[in-house]
mmCIF file of C-alpha atoms in Angstrom:
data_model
loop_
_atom_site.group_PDB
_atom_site.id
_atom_site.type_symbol
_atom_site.label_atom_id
_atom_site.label_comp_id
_atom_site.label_asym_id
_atom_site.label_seq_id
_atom_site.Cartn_x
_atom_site.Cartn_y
_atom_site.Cartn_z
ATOM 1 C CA UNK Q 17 3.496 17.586 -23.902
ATOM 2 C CA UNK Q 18 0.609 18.842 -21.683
ATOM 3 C CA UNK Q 19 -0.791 16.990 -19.768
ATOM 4 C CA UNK Q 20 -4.443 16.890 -18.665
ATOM 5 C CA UNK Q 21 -5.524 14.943 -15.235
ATOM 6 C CA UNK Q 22 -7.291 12.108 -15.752
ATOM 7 C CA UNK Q 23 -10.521 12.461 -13.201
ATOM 8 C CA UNK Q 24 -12.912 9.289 -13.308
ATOM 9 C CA UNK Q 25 -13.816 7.672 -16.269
ATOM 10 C CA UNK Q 26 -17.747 7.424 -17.101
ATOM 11 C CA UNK Q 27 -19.674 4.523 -16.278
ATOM 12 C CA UNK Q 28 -20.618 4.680 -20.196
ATOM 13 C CA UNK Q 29 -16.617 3.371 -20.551
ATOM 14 C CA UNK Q 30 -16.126 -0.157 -20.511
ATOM 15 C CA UNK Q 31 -13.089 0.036 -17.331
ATOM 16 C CA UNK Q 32 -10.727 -2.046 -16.859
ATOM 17 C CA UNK Q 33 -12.639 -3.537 -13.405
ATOM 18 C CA UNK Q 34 -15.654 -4.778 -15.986
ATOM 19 C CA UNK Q 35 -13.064 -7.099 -17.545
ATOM 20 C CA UNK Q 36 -12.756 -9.208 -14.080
ATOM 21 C CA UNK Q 37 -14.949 -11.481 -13.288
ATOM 22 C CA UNK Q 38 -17.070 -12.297 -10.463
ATOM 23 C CA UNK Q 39 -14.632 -14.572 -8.528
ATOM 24 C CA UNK Q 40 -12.020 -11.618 -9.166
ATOM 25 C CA UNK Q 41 -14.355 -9.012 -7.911
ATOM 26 C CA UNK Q 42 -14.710 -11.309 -4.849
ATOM 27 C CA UNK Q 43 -11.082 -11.692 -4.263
ATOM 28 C CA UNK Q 44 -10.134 -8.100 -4.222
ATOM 29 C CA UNK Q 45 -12.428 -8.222 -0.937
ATOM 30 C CA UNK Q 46 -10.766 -10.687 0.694
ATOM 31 C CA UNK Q 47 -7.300 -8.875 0.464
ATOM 32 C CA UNK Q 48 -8.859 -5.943 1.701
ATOM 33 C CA UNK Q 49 -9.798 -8.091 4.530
ATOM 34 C CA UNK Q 50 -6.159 -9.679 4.843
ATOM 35 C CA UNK Q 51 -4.341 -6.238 4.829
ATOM 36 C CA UNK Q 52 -7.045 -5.219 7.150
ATOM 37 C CA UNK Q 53 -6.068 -8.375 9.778
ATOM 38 C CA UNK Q 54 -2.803 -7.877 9.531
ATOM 39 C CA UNK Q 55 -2.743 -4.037 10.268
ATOM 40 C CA UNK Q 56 -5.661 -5.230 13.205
ATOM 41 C CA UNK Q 57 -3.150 -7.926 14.700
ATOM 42 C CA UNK Q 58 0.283 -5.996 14.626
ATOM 43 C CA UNK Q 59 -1.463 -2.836 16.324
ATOM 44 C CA UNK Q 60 -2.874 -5.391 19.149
ATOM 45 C CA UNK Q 61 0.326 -7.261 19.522
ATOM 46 C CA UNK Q 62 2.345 -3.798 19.543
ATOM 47 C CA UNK Q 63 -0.608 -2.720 22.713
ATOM 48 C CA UNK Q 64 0.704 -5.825 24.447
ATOM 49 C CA UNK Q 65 4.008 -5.149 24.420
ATOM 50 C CA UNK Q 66 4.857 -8.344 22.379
ATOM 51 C CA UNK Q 67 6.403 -5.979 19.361
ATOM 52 C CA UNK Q 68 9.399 -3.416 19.706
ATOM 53 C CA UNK Q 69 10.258 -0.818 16.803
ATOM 54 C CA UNK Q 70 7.695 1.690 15.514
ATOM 55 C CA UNK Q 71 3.766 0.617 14.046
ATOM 56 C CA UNK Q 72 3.096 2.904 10.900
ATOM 57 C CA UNK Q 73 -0.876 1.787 10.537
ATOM 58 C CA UNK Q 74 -2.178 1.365 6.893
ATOM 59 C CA UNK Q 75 -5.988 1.335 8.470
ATOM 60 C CA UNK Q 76 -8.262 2.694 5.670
ATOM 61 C CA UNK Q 77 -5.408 2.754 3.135
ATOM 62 C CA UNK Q 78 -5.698 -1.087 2.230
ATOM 63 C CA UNK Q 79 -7.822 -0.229 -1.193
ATOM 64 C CA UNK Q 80 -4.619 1.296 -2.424
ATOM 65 C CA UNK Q 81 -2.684 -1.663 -1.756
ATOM 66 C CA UNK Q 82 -5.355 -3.910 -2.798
ATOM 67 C CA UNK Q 83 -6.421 -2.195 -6.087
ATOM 68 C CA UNK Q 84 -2.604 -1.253 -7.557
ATOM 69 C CA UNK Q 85 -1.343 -4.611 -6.953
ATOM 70 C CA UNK Q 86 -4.176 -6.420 -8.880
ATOM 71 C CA UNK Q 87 -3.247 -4.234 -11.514
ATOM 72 C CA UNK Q 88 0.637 -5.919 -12.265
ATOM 73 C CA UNK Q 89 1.733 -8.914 -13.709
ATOM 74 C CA UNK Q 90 3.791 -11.332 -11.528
ATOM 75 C CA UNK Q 91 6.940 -10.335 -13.355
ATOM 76 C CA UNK Q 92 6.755 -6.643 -12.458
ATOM 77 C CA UNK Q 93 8.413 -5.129 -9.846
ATOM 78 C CA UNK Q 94 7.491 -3.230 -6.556
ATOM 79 C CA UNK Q 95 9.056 -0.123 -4.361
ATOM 80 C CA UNK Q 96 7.097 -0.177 -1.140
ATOM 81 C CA UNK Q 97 7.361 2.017 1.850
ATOM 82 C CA UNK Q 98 6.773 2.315 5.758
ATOM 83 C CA UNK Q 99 2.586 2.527 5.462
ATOM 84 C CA UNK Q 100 2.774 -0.229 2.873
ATOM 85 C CA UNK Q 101 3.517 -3.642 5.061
ATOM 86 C CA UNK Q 102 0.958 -5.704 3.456
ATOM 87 C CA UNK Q 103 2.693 -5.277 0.105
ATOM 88 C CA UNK Q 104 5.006 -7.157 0.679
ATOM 89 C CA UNK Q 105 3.633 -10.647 1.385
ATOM 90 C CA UNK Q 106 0.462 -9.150 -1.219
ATOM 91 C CA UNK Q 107 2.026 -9.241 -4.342
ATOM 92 C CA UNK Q 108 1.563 -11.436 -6.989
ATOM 93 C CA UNK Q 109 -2.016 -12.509 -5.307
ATOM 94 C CA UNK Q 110 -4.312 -13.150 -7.928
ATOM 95 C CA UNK Q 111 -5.627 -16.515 -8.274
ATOM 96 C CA UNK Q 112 -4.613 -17.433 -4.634
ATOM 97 C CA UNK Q 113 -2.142 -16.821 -1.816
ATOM 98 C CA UNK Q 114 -1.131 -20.088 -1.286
ATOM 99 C CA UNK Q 115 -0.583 -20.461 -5.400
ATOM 100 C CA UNK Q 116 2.858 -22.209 -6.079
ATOM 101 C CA UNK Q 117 5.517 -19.822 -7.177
ATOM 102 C CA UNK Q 118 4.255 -16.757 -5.906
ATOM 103 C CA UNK Q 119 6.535 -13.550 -6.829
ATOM 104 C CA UNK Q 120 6.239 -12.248 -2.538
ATOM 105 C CA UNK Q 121 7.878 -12.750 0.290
ATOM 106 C CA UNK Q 122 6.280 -15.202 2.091
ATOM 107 C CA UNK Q 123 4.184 -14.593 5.021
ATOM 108 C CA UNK Q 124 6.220 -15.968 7.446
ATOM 109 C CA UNK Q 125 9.389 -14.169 5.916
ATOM 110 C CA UNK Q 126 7.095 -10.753 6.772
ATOM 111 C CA UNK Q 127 6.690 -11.558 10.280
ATOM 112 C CA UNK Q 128 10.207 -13.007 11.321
ATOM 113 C CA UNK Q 129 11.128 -9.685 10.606
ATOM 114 C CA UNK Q 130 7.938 -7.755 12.486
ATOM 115 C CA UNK Q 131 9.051 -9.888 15.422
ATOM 116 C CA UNK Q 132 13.065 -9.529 15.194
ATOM 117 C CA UNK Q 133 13.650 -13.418 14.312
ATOM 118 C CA UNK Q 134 16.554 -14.881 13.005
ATOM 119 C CA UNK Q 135 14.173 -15.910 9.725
ATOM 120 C CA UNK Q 136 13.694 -12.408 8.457
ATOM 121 C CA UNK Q 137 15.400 -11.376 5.836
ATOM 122 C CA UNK Q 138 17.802 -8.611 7.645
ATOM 123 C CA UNK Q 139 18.097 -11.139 10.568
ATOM 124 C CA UNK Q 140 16.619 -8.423 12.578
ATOM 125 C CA UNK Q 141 19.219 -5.859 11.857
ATOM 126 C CA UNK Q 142 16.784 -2.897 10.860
ATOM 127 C CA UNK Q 143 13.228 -1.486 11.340
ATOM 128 C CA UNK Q 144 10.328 -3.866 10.140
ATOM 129 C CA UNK Q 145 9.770 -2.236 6.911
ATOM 130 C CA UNK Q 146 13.175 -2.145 5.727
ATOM 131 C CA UNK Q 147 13.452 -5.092 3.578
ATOM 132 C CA UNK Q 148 12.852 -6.374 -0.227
ATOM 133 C CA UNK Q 149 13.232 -9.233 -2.037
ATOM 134 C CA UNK Q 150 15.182 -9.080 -5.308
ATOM 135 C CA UNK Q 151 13.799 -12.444 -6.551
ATOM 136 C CA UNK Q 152 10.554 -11.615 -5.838
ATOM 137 C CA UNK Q 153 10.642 -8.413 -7.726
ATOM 138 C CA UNK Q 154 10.554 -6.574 -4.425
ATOM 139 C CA UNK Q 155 12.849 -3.260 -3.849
ATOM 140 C CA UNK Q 156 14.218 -2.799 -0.278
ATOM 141 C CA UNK Q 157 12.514 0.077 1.179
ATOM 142 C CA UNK Q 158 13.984 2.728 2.928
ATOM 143 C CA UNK Q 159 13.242 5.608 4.879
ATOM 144 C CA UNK Q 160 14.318 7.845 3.187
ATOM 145 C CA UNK Q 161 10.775 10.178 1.092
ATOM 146 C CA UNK Q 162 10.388 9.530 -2.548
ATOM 147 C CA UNK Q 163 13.843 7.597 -2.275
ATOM 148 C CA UNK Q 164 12.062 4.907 -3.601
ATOM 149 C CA UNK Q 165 11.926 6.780 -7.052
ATOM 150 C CA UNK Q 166 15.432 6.588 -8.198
ATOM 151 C CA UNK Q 167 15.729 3.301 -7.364
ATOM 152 C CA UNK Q 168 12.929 1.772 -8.574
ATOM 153 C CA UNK Q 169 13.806 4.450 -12.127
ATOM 154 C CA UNK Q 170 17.015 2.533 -12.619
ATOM 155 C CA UNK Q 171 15.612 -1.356 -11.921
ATOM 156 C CA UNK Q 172 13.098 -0.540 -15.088
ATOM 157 C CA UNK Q 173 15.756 1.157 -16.649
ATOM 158 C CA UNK Q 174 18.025 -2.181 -16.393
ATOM 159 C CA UNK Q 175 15.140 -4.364 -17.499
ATOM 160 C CA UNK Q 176 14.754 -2.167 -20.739
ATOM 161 C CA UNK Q 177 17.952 -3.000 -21.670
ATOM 162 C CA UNK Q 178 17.992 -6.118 -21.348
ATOM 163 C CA UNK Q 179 14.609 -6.234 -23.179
ATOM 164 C CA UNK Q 180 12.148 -6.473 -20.770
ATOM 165 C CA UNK Q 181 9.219 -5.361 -20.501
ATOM 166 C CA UNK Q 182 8.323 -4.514 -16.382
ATOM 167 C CA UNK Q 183 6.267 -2.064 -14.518
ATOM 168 C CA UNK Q 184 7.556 -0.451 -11.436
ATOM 169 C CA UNK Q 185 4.930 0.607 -8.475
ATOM 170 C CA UNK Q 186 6.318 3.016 -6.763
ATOM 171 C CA UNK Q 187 4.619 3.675 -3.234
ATOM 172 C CA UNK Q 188 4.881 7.228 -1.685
ATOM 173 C CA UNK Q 189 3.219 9.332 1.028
ATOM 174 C CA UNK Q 190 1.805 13.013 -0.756
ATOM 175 C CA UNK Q 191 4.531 15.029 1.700
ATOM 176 C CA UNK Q 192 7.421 13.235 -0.217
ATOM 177 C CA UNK Q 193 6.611 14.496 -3.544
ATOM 178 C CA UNK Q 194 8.229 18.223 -1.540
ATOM 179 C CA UNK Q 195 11.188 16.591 -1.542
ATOM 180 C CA UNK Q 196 14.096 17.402 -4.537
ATOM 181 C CA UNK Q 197 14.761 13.559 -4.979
ATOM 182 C CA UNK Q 198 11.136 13.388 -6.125
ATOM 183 C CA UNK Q 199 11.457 15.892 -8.714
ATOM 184 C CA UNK Q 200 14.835 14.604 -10.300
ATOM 185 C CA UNK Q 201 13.646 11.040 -10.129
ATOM 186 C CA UNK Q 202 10.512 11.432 -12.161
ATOM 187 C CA UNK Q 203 12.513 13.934 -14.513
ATOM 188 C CA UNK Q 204 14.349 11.352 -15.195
ATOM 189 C CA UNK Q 205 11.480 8.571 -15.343
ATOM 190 C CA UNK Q 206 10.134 11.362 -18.245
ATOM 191 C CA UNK Q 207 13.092 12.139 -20.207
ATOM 192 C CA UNK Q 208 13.653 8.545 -20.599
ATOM 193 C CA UNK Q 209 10.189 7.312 -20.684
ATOM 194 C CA UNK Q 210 10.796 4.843 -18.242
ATOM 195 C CA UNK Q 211 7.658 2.408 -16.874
ATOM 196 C CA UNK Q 212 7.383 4.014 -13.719
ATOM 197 C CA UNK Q 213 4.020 4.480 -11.654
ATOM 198 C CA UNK Q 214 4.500 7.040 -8.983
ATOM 199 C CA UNK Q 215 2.007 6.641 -6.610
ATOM 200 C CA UNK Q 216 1.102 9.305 -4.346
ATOM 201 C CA UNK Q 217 -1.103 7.946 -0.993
ATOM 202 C CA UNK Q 218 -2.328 10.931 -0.068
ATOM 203 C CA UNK Q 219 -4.039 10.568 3.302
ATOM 204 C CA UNK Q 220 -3.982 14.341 4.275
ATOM 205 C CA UNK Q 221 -1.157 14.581 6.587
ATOM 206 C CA UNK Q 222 2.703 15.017 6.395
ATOM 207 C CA UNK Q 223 3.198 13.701 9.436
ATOM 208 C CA UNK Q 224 1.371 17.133 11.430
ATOM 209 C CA UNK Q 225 0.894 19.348 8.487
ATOM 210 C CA UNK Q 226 -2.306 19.249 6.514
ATOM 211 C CA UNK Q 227 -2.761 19.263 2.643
ATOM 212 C CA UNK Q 228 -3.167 23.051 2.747
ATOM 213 C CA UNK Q 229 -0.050 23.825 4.317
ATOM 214 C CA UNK Q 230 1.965 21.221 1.956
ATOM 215 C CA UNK Q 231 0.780 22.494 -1.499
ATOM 216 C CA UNK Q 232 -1.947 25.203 -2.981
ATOM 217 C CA UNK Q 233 -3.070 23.157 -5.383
ATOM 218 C CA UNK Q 234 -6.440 20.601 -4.238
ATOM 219 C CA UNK Q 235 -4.580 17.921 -6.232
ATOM 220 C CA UNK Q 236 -1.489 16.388 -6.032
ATOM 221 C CA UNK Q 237 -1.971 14.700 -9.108
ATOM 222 C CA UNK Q 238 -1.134 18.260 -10.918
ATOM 223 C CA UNK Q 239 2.618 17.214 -10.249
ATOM 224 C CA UNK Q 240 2.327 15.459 -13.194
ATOM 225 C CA UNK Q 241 2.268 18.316 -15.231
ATOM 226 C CA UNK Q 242 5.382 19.910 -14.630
ATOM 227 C CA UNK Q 243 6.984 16.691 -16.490
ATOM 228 C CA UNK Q 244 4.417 16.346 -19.419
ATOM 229 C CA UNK Q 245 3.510 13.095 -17.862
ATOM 230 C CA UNK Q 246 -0.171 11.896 -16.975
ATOM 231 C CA UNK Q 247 -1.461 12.296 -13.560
ATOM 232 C CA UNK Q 248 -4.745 10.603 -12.844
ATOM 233 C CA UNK Q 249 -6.502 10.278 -9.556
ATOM 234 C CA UNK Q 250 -8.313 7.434 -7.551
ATOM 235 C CA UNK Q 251 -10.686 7.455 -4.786
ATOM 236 C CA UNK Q 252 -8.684 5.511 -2.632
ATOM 237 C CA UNK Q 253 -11.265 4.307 -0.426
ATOM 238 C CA UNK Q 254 -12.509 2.433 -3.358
ATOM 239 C CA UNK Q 255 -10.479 -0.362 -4.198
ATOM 240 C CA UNK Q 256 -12.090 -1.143 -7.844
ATOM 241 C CA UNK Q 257 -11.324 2.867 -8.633
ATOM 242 C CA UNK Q 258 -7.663 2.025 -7.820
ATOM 243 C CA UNK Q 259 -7.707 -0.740 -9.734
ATOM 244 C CA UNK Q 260 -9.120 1.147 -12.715
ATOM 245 C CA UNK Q 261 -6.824 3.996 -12.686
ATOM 246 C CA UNK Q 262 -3.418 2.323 -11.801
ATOM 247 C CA UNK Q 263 -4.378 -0.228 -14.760
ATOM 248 C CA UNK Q 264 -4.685 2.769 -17.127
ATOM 249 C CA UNK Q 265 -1.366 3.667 -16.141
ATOM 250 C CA UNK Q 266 0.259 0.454 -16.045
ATOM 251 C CA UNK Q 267 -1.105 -0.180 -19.551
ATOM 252 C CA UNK Q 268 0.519 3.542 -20.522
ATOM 253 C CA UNK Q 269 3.729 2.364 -19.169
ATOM 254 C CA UNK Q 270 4.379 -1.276 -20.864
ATOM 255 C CA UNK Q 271 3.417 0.313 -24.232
ATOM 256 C CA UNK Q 272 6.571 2.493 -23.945
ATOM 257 C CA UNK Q 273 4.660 5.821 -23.443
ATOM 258 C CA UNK Q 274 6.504 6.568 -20.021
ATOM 259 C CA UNK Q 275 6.227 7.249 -16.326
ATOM 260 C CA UNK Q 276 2.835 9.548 -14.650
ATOM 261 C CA UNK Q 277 1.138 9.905 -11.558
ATOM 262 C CA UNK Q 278 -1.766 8.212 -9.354
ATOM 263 C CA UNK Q 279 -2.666 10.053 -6.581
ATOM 264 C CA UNK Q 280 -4.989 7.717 -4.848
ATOM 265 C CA UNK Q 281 -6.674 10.234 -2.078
ATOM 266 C CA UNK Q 282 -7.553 8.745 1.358
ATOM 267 C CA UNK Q 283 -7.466 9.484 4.748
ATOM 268 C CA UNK Q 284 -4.892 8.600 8.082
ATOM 269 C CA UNK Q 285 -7.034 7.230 10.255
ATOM 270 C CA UNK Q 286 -4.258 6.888 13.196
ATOM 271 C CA UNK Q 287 -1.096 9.178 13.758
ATOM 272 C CA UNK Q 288 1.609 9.042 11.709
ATOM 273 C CA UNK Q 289 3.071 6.282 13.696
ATOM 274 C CA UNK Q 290 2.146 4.369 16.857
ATOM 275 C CA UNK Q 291 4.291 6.936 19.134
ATOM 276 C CA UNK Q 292 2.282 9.730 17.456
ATOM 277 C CA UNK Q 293 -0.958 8.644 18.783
ATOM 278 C CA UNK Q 294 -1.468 10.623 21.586
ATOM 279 C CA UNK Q 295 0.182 13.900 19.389
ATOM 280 C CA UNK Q 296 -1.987 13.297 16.525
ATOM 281 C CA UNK Q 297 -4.870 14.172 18.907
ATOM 282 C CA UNK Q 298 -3.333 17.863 19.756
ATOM 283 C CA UNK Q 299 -2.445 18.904 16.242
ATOM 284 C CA UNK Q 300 -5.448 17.489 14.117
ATOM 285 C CA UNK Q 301 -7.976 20.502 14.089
ATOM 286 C CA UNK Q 302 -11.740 20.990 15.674
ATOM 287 C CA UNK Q 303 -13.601 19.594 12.885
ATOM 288 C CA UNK Q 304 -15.936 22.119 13.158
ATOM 289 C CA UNK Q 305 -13.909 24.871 12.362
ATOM 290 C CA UNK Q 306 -11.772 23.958 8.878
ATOM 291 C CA UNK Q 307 -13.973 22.838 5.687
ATOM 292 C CA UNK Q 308 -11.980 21.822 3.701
ATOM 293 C CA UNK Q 309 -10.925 19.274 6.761
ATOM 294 C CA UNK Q 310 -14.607 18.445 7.476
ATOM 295 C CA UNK Q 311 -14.987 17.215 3.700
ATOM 296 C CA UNK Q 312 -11.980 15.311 3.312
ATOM 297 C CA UNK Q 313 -13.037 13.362 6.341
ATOM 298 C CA UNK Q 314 -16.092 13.009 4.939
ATOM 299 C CA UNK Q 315 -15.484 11.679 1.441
ATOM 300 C CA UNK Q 316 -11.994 9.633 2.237
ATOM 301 C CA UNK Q 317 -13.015 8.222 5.615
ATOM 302 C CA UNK Q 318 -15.232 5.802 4.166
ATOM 303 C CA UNK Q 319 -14.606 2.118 5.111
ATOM 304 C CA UNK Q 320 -12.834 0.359 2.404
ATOM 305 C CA UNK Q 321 -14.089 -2.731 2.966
ATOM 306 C CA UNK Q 322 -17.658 -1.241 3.001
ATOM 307 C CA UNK Q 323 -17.576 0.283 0.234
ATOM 308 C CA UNK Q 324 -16.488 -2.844 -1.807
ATOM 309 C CA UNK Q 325 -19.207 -4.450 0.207
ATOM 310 C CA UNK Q 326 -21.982 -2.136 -1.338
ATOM 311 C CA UNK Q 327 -20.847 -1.624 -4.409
ATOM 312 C CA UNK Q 328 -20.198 -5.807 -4.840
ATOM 313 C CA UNK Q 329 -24.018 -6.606 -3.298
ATOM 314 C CA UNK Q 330 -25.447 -3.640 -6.329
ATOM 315 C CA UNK Q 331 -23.605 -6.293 -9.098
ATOM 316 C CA UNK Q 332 -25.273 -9.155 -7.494
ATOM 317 C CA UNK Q 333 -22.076 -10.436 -6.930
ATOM 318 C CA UNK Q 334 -22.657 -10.867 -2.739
ATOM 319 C CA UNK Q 335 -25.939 -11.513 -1.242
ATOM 320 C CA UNK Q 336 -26.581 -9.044 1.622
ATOM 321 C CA UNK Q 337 -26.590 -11.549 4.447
ATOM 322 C CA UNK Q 338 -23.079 -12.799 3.010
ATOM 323 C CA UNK Q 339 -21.621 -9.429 3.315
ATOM 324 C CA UNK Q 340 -23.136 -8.848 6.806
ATOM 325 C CA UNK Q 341 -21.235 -12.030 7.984
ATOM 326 C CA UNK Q 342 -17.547 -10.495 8.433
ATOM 327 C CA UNK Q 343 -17.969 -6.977 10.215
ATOM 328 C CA UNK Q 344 -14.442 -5.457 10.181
ATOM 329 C CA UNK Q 345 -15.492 -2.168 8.800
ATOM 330 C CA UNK Q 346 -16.392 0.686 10.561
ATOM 331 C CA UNK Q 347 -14.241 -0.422 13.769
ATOM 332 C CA UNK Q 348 -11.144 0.267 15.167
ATOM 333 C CA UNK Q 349 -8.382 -2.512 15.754
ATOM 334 C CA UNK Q 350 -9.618 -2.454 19.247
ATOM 335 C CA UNK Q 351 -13.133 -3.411 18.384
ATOM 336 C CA UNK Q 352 -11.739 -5.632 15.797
ATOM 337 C CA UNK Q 353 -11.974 -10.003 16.683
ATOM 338 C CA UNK Q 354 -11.121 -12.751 14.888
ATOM 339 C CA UNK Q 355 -14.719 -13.490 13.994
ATOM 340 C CA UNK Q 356 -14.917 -10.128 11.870
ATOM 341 C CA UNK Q 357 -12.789 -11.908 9.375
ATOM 342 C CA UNK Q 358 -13.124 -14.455 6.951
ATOM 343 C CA UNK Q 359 -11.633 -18.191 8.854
ATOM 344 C CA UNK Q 360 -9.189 -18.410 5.735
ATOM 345 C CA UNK Q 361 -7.488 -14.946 6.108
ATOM 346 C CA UNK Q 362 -6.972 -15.377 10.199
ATOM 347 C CA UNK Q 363 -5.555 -18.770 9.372
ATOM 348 C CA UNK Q 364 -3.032 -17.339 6.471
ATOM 349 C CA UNK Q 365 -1.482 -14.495 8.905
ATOM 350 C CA UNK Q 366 -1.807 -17.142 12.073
ATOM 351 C CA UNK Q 367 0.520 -19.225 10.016
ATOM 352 C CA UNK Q 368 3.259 -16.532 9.728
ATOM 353 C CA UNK Q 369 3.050 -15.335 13.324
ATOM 354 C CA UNK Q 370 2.994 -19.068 14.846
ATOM 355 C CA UNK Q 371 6.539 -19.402 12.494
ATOM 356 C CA UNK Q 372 7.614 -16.553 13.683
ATOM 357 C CA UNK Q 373 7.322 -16.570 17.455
ATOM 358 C CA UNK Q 374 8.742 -20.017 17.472
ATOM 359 C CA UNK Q 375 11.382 -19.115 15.649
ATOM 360 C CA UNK Q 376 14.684 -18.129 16.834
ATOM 361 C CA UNK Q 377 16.701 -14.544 17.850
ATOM 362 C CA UNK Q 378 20.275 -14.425 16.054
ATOM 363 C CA UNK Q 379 22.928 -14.630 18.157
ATOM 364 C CA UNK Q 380 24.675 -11.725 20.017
ATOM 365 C CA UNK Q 381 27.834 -12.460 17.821
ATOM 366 C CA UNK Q 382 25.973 -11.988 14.734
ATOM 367 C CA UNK Q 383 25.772 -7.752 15.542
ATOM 368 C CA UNK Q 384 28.660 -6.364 14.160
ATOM 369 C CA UNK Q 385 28.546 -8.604 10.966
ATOM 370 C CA UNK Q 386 28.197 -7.421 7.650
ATOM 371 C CA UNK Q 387 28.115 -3.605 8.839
ATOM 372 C CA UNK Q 388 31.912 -3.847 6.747
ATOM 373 C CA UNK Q 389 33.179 -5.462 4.489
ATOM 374 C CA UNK Q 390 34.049 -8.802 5.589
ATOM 375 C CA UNK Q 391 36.991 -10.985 3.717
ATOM 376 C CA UNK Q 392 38.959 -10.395 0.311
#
């Protein structure tokens, strides 16, 4: 089947954003305002020296996580990766966080194992972004690229047969999709029309190499067509265009159509990780002299959170003065404070670091368990 790329849908089209309503428009803000604080907080505490293991900043990426995960239904399932740490505690998030029965890990689960406490869920065996939660519909991540796919291919496969009816977001940087394991893995997704949504976060850099250098096509959505899948693409500095697309896809997958492709197009706003900072610096180019470079900065370095702002204050939805009273866009963790962000979001994430600095370290005795396996 050929497949054509799915651009933006007209404003003429009802979408599937004009089905939420007001309070839902609202809340979508205030989650890109929590993955925001968190991102803010862990690059501060990291600074201080109060964090070990390496930061991999989702600044400016938080409409991706935002807008796909509105999209699910509690009962689907996730496959995050490294960039993707809100995800995990931001799942299942409409209609509150602090709603009973919440398919997440908790917050306080998140950050035991930021901070290497006994009350993470590896008992801080492994790097921060290493973990899942099967009961929560949550696949361990790994770090190995597009490794994710397989995985979260056979979990949907599983729930097919056993008559179920789950999506599976699959989270993935745009370098991964030149690795083999990303090819086989959504072969397979397409063969079997499996409910898998691959999407690609494409913030412009494989680590040092820039989107020309990784692929001569403009869009990585075009993957897609090498499987006879549908590949659509999101601005992903919009979170209601996320929203919008990954629904459309979502909605593809549950009615037993098959896997495709979001690429949601952004832009890294640090290095690739916290030890890359002063590196990233060297090998990103004089804007001056690239284009191409010059445009993507342009278009995908727009604030998240201010363009939800302004597009939520043109529906009447926010009053102007309300939206001027948390600042956190256009800054830099650095420039960030507690009063940029909305009292209830600094108290959710206080509430998971308070658990976990007061909680304990496992014991010394505890480090060569369960690397074998232990008993009959």
């Amino acid at each position: 089947m050929a497949t054509t790329t799915k651009e933006s849908v007209g404003e003429s089209v009802q979408r599937p954003r004009d089905l939420l309503t007001k309070e839902e428009h609202l809340e979508l803000l205030r989650h890109l305002f929590l993955a925001r604080y968190f991102d803010v907080r862990l690059i501060k505490e990291k600074k201080r020296g109060r964090l070990r293991g390496t930061l991999y900043s989702s600044h400016n990426q938080e409409g991706i996580l935002a807008g796909s995960l509105y999209a699910l239904k509690a009962t689907d399932w996730i496959s995050p990766i490294h960039r993707d740490m809100p995800a995990f505690f931001m799942k299942d998030m409409r209609g509150g966080w602090d709603r009973e029965g919440r398919l997440a890990m908790t917050i306080e689960e998140v950050c035991c194992q930021v901070w290497g406490k006994v009350g993470s869920p590896g008992r801080a065996r492994d790097n921060w972004s290493h973990i899942g939660k099967k009961s929560a519909r949550i696949i361990h991540s790994t770090s190995m690229l597009a490794g994710t796919i397989p995985a979260a291919a056979g979990v949907v496969y599983a729930d097919r047969m056993n008559g179920g009816d789950a999506v599976v977001l699959t989270y993935n940087g745009e370098g991964s999709t030149a690795q083999g394991i990303f090819h086989e893995a959504v072969n397979f997704a397409a063969v079997h029309k499996l409910p898998v949504v691959t999407i690609i976060e494409n913030n412009h850099w494989a680590y040092g190499t820039p989107n020309n250098m990784e692929y001569s096509l403009p869009d990585f959505a075009r993957r897609a067509d090498g499987y006879g899948i549908p590949g659509y693409i999101a601005d992903g500095q919009d979170v209601f265009d996320v929203y919008d697309k990954v629904s459309e896809a979502v909605a593809h997958a549950r009615s037993g159509k098959g896997p495709s492709i979001v690429e949601c197009k952004t832009y890294r706003a640090y290095g690739h990780g916290d030890h890359d900072d002063d590196r990233a610096a060297k090998y990103r180019p004089d804007y001056d002299s690239d284009p191409a470079i010059v445009d993507a900065i342009k278009r995908y370095s727009r604030d998240p959170i201010a363009a939800a702002k302004e597009y939520l204050v043109q529906k009447g939805y926010l009053s102007a003065e309300d939206a001027a009273k948390y600042a956190a866009e256009n800054k830099g963790a650095a420039q960030c404070s507690d009063e940029d962000f909305p009292p209830d979001v600094v108290a959710f994430l206080k509430r998971g670091v308070d658990f976990a600095v007061k909680d304990g370290v496992p014991a010394a005795e505890e480090g060569g368990m369960w690397v074998f396996r232990e008993g009959n």
